[in-house]
PDB file of C-alpha atoms in Angstrom:
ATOM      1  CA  UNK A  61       1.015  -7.732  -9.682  1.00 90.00           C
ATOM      2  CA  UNK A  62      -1.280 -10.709  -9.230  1.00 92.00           C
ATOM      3  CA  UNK A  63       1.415 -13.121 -10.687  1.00 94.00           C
ATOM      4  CA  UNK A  64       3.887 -11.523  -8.539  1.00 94.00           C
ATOM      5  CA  UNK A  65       1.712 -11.754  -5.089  1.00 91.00           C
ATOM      6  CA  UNK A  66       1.481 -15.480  -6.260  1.00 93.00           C
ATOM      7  CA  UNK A  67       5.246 -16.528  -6.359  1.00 96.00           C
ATOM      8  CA  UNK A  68       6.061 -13.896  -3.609  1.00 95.00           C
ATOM      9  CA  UNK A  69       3.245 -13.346  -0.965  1.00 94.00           C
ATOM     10  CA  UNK A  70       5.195 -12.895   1.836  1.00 94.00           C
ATOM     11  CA  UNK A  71       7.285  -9.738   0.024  1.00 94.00           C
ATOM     12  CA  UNK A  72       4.954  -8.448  -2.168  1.00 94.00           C
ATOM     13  CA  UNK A  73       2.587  -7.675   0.852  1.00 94.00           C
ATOM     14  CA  UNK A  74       4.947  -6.133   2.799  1.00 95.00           C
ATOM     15  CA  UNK A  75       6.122  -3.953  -0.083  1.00 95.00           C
ATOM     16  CA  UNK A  76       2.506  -2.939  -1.083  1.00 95.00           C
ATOM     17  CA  UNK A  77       2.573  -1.982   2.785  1.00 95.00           C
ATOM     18  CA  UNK A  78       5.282  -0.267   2.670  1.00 96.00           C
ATOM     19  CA  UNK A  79       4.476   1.987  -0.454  1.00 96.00           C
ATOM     20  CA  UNK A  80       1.100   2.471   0.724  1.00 96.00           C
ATOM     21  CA  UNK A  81       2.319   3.630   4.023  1.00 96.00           C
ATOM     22  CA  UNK A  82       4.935   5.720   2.371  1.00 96.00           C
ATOM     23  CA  UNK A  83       2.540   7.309   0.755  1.00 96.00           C
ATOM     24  CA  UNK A  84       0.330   7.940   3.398  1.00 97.00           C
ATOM     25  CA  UNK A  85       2.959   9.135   5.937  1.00 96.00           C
ATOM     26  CA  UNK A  86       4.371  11.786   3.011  1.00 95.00           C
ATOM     27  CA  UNK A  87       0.465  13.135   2.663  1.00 95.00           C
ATOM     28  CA  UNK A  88       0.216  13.453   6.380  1.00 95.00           C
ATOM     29  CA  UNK A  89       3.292  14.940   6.563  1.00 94.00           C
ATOM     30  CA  UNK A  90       2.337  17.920   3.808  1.00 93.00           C
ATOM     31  CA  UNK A  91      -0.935  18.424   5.075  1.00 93.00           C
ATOM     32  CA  UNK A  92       0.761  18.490   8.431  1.00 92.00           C
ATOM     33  CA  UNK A  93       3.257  21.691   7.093  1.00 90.00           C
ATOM     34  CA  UNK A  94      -0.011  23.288   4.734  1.00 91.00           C
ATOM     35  CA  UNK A  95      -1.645  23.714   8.442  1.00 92.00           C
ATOM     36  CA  UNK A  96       1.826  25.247  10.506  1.00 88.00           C
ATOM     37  CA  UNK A  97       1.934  27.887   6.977  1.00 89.00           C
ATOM     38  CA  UNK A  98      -1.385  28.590   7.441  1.00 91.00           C
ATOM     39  CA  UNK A  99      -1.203  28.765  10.983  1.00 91.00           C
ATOM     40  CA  UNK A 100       2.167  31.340  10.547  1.00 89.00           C
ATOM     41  CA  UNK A 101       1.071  32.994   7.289  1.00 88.00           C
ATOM     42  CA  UNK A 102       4.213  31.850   5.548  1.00 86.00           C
ATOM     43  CA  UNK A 103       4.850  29.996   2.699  1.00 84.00           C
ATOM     44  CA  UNK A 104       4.549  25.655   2.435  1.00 82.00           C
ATOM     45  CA  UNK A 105       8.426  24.596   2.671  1.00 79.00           C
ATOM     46  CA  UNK A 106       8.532  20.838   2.205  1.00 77.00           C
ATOM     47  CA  UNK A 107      12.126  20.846   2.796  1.00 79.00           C
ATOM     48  CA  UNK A 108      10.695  19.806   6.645  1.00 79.00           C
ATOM     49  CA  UNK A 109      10.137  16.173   5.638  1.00 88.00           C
ATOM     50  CA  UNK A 110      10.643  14.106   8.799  1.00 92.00           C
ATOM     51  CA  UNK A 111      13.218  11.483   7.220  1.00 93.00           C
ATOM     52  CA  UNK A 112      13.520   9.352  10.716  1.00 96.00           C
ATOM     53  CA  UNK A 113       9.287   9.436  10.364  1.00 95.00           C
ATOM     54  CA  UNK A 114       8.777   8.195   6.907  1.00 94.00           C
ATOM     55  CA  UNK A 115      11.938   5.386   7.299  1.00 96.00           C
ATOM     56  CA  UNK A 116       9.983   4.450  10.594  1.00 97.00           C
ATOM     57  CA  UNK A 117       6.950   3.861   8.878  1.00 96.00           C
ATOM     58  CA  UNK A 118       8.941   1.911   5.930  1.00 96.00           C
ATOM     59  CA  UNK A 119      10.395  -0.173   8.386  1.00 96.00           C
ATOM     60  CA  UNK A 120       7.431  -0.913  10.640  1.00 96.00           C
ATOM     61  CA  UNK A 121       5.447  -1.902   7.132  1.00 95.00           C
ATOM     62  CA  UNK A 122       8.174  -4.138   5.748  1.00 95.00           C
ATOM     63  CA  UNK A 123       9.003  -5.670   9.159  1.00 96.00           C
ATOM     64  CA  UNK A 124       5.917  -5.613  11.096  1.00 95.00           C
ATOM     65  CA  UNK A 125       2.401  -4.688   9.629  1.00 95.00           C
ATOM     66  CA  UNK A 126       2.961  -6.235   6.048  1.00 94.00           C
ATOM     67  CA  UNK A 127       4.210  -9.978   7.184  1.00 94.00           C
ATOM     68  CA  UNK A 128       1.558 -10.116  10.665  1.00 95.00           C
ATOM     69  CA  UNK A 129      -1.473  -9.044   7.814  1.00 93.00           C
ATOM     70  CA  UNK A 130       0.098 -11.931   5.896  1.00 93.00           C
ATOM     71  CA  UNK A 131      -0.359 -14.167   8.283  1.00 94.00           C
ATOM     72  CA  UNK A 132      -3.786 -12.934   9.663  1.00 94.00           C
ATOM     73  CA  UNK A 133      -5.375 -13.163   7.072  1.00 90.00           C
ATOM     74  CA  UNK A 134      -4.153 -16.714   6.205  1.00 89.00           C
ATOM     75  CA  UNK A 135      -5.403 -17.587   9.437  1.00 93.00           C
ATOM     76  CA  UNK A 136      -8.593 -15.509   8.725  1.00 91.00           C
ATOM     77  CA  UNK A 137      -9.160 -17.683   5.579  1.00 87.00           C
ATOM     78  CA  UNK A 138      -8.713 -21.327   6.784  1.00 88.00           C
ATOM     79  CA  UNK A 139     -11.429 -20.190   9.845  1.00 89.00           C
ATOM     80  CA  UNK A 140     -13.524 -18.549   7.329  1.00 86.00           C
ATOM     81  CA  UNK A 141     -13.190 -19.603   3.837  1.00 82.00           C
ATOM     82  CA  UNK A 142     -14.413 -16.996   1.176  1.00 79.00           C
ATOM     83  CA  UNK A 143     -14.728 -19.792  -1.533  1.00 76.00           C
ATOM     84  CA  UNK A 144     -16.005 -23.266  -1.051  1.00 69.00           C
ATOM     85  CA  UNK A 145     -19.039 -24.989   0.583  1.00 68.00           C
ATOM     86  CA  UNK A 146     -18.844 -23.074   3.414  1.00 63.00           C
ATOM     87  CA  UNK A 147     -18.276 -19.659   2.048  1.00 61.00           C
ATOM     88  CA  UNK A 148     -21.491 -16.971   2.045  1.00 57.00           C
TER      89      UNK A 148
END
């Protein structure tokens, strides 16, 4: 991974985004249908997945949050170096 984040920062990011969000959007999303079976007394059905949800949050990760983290942080860093003479 960390050779990988070195020639690619830029994609990596927003692919580590994007699977992380993935994953947290799918979680939400069964927790979400454990709570409207409990709710109803019926049985988890997972066949509910909100496909338009999950490819929103792919593409907001990819396009959006992945690439403007990138770029914060980069910006974070040169303001406030973590290694050097002026780090803490």
């Amino acid at each position: 991974y960390m050779s990988v984040l070195t020639q690619f920062p830029l994609i990596t990011k927003a692919m580590t985004t994007a699977m992380i969000g993935m994953l947290g959007d799918t979680t939400a999303q069964f927790l979400e249908e454990r709570v409207r079976a409990k709710k109803e007394g019926s049985r988890i059905r997972f066949r509910n997945y909100d496909r338009r949800r999950g490819l929103a949050v792919l593409g907001d990760a990819v396009l959006i949050s992945g690439p403007l983290m990138h770029f914060a942080y980069n910006i974070l860093e040169s303001a406030i170096p973590v290694a050097g003479p002026f780090a803490s």
